[in-house]
Each structure stands twice: as structure tokens, then as C-alpha cells.
Amino acid sequence: MERFLLSDDKFDLQQNFRRALKCQEQMTQAREGMKEAKNSRVWIVALVILIFAMGSDFFLGASAALFVYYFYRVIRSWYECSQAEEGLEENTRWFGTKGLKLEGRVLYFRDDSLLEQPLDPFDDDLYR
């Protein structure tokens, strides 16, 4: 038995699918940014400068600035990642209210447990 979606939901479904793909792309970029920020060795340089800063206010300030820069990048990338995850969760819930589920970049009916019949939200034959 073939299932169809309501033609009234066509525009919203397509827009939310685009948003979900955009959120997934943003989340991928944010995770890469977080990896890059955490792998940054700026904090090691700040620690070395701190060791030599015992008698100099300039080096103490430089060390503090490097620590702040490192933690700023980590916190900013964490925030971007959490924003993208929230957007993706919101879209997933919206698809759930329509009887659909989003697995990766592919849309399925919720009861398609084997993920055998992917849906193309831009296919006009899917709507009635």
C-alpha cells in the first residue's frame, strides 16, 4: 500500500527539510571547529609565557590573553555546536508530528523500521 503526504504540507515539509540539511551542515562545521579549537596548542604557549612572566607584567598579560583566546574559541565552538543541535532536534520533532523521521540526510515514514523506502520531499507524486 502506497502512502502519501498531504499537499497542504508540501511547502512546510520542503522548507523544514532544507532547514534540517542546513542544521546538519552547520553541526558538522561546528564539530570540526570544536576539534580545531581543542587541538589548538595556544594554551601551551600561554603556559610557557606564564613561567617566564614571574617578573614582568607584559608577559603576564600576554599569557592571560592567550588563555582567554583559547577558552573563547572553545566556548564559541561549543555554543555553535549546541545551536545547530537544537535546530536539528526541533526539525526532527516537527517531522515526528507529521509521521516522518529523518535519518541522516534521508527522510522516511516513521513506521519504516528497516529504512527501505526513502522519501523525496521534492517529488510531486508523493503528495495527494
Coordinates of C-alpha atoms in Angstrom, one line a residue:
M1 CA 0.0 0.0 0.0
E2 CA 1.4 3.3 -1.1
R3 CA 1.3 6.2 1.4
F4 CA 1.0 9.8 0.6
L5 CA 1.5 13.1 2.3
L6 CA -0.9 16.0 2.4
S7 CA -0.4 18.5 -0.4
D8 CA -1.1 21.3 2.2
D9 CA 2.1 20.3 4.0
K10 CA 4.3 20.3 0.9
F11 CA 5.8 23.8 1.3
D12 CA 6.4 23.3 5.1
L13 CA 7.9 19.9 4.6
Q14 CA 10.3 21.1 1.9
Q15 CA 11.3 24.1 4.0
N16 CA 11.9 22.1 7.1
F17 CA 13.8 19.5 5.1
R18 CA 16.1 22.3 3.8
R19 CA 16.5 23.7 7.3
A20 CA 17.4 20.2 8.6
L21 CA 20.1 19.8 6.0
K22 CA 21.4 23.2 6.8
C23 CA 21.5 22.4 10.5
Q24 CA 23.3 19.2 9.8
E25 CA 25.9 21.1 7.8
Q26 CA 26.3 23.7 10.5
M27 CA 26.7 21.0 13.1
T28 CA 29.4 19.3 11.0
Q29 CA 31.2 22.5 10.6
A30 CA 30.8 23.4 14.3
R31 CA 32.1 20.0 15.4
E32 CA 35.1 20.4 13.1
G33 CA 35.6 23.9 14.6
M34 CA 35.4 22.4 18.1
K35 CA 38.0 19.8 17.3
E36 CA 40.3 22.5 15.8
A37 CA 39.8 24.8 18.9
K38 CA 40.5 22.0 21.3
N39 CA 43.6 20.8 19.4
S40 CA 45.0 24.3 19.4
R41 CA 48.2 24.5 21.4
V42 CA 47.8 28.1 22.3
W43 CA 47.4 27.2 25.9
I44 CA 50.9 25.6 25.9
V45 CA 52.4 28.8 24.7
A46 CA 50.4 30.7 27.3
L47 CA 51.8 28.3 30.0
V48 CA 55.4 28.7 28.8
I49 CA 55.0 32.5 28.8
L50 CA 53.4 32.3 32.3
I51 CA 56.5 30.5 33.5
F52 CA 58.7 33.4 32.3
A53 CA 56.3 36.0 33.4
M54 CA 57.1 35.9 37.1
G55 CA 58.8 39.4 37.0
S56 CA 57.1 41.0 34.0
D57 CA 53.6 42.4 33.8
F58 CA 53.8 42.4 30.0
F59 CA 54.4 38.6 29.8
L60 CA 51.8 38.0 32.5
G61 CA 49.2 40.0 30.4
A62 CA 50.3 38.1 27.2
S63 CA 49.8 34.8 28.9
A64 CA 46.4 35.8 30.2
A65 CA 45.4 37.0 26.7
L66 CA 46.4 33.7 25.1
F67 CA 44.5 31.7 27.8
V68 CA 41.4 33.9 27.2
Y69 CA 41.8 33.4 23.4
Y70 CA 42.0 29.7 23.7
F71 CA 38.9 29.4 26.0
Y72 CA 37.0 31.8 23.9
R73 CA 37.4 29.7 20.8
V74 CA 36.5 26.5 22.7
I75 CA 33.3 28.1 24.2
R76 CA 32.3 29.7 21.0
S77 CA 32.6 26.5 19.0
W78 CA 30.7 24.6 21.8
Y79 CA 27.9 27.2 21.5
E80 CA 27.7 27.0 17.8
C81 CA 27.5 23.2 18.0
S82 CA 24.7 23.3 20.6
Q83 CA 22.8 25.8 18.5
A84 CA 23.0 23.5 15.4
E85 CA 21.9 20.5 17.5
E86 CA 18.9 22.4 18.9
G87 CA 17.8 23.3 15.4
L88 CA 18.2 19.8 14.2
E89 CA 16.2 18.4 17.2
E90 CA 13.5 21.0 16.5
N91 CA 13.2 19.8 12.9
T92 CA 13.3 16.2 14.0
R93 CA 10.3 16.8 16.3
W94 CA 8.5 18.7 13.5
F95 CA 8.9 15.7 11.2
G96 CA 7.8 13.4 14.0
T97 CA 4.5 15.3 14.2
K98 CA 3.9 14.6 10.5
G99 CA 4.6 10.9 10.9
L100 CA 8.1 11.1 9.4
K101 CA 11.6 10.6 10.6
L102 CA 14.9 12.0 9.5
E103 CA 17.8 9.6 9.4
G104 CA 21.0 11.4 8.4
R105 CA 20.1 13.3 5.3
V106 CA 17.2 11.0 4.3
L107 CA 13.6 11.2 5.1
Y108 CA 11.4 8.1 5.9
F109 CA 7.9 7.4 7.2
R110 CA 8.1 6.8 10.9
D111 CA 6.9 3.1 10.7
D112 CA 9.5 2.2 8.1
S113 CA 11.7 0.5 10.6
L114 CA 14.0 -1.1 8.0
L115 CA 14.5 2.2 6.2
E116 CA 13.7 0.6 2.9
Q117 CA 11.7 3.4 1.2
P118 CA 13.3 6.8 1.4
L119 CA 11.1 9.8 0.6
D120 CA 12.0 12.7 -1.6
P121 CA 10.1 15.7 -0.3
F122 CA 10.5 17.4 -3.7
D123 CA 8.8 14.6 -5.6
D124 CA 5.2 15.8 -6.5
D125 CA 4.0 12.2 -6.8
L126 CA 4.4 11.8 -3.0
Y127 CA 1.6 14.4 -2.3
R128 CA -2.2 13.9 -2.5

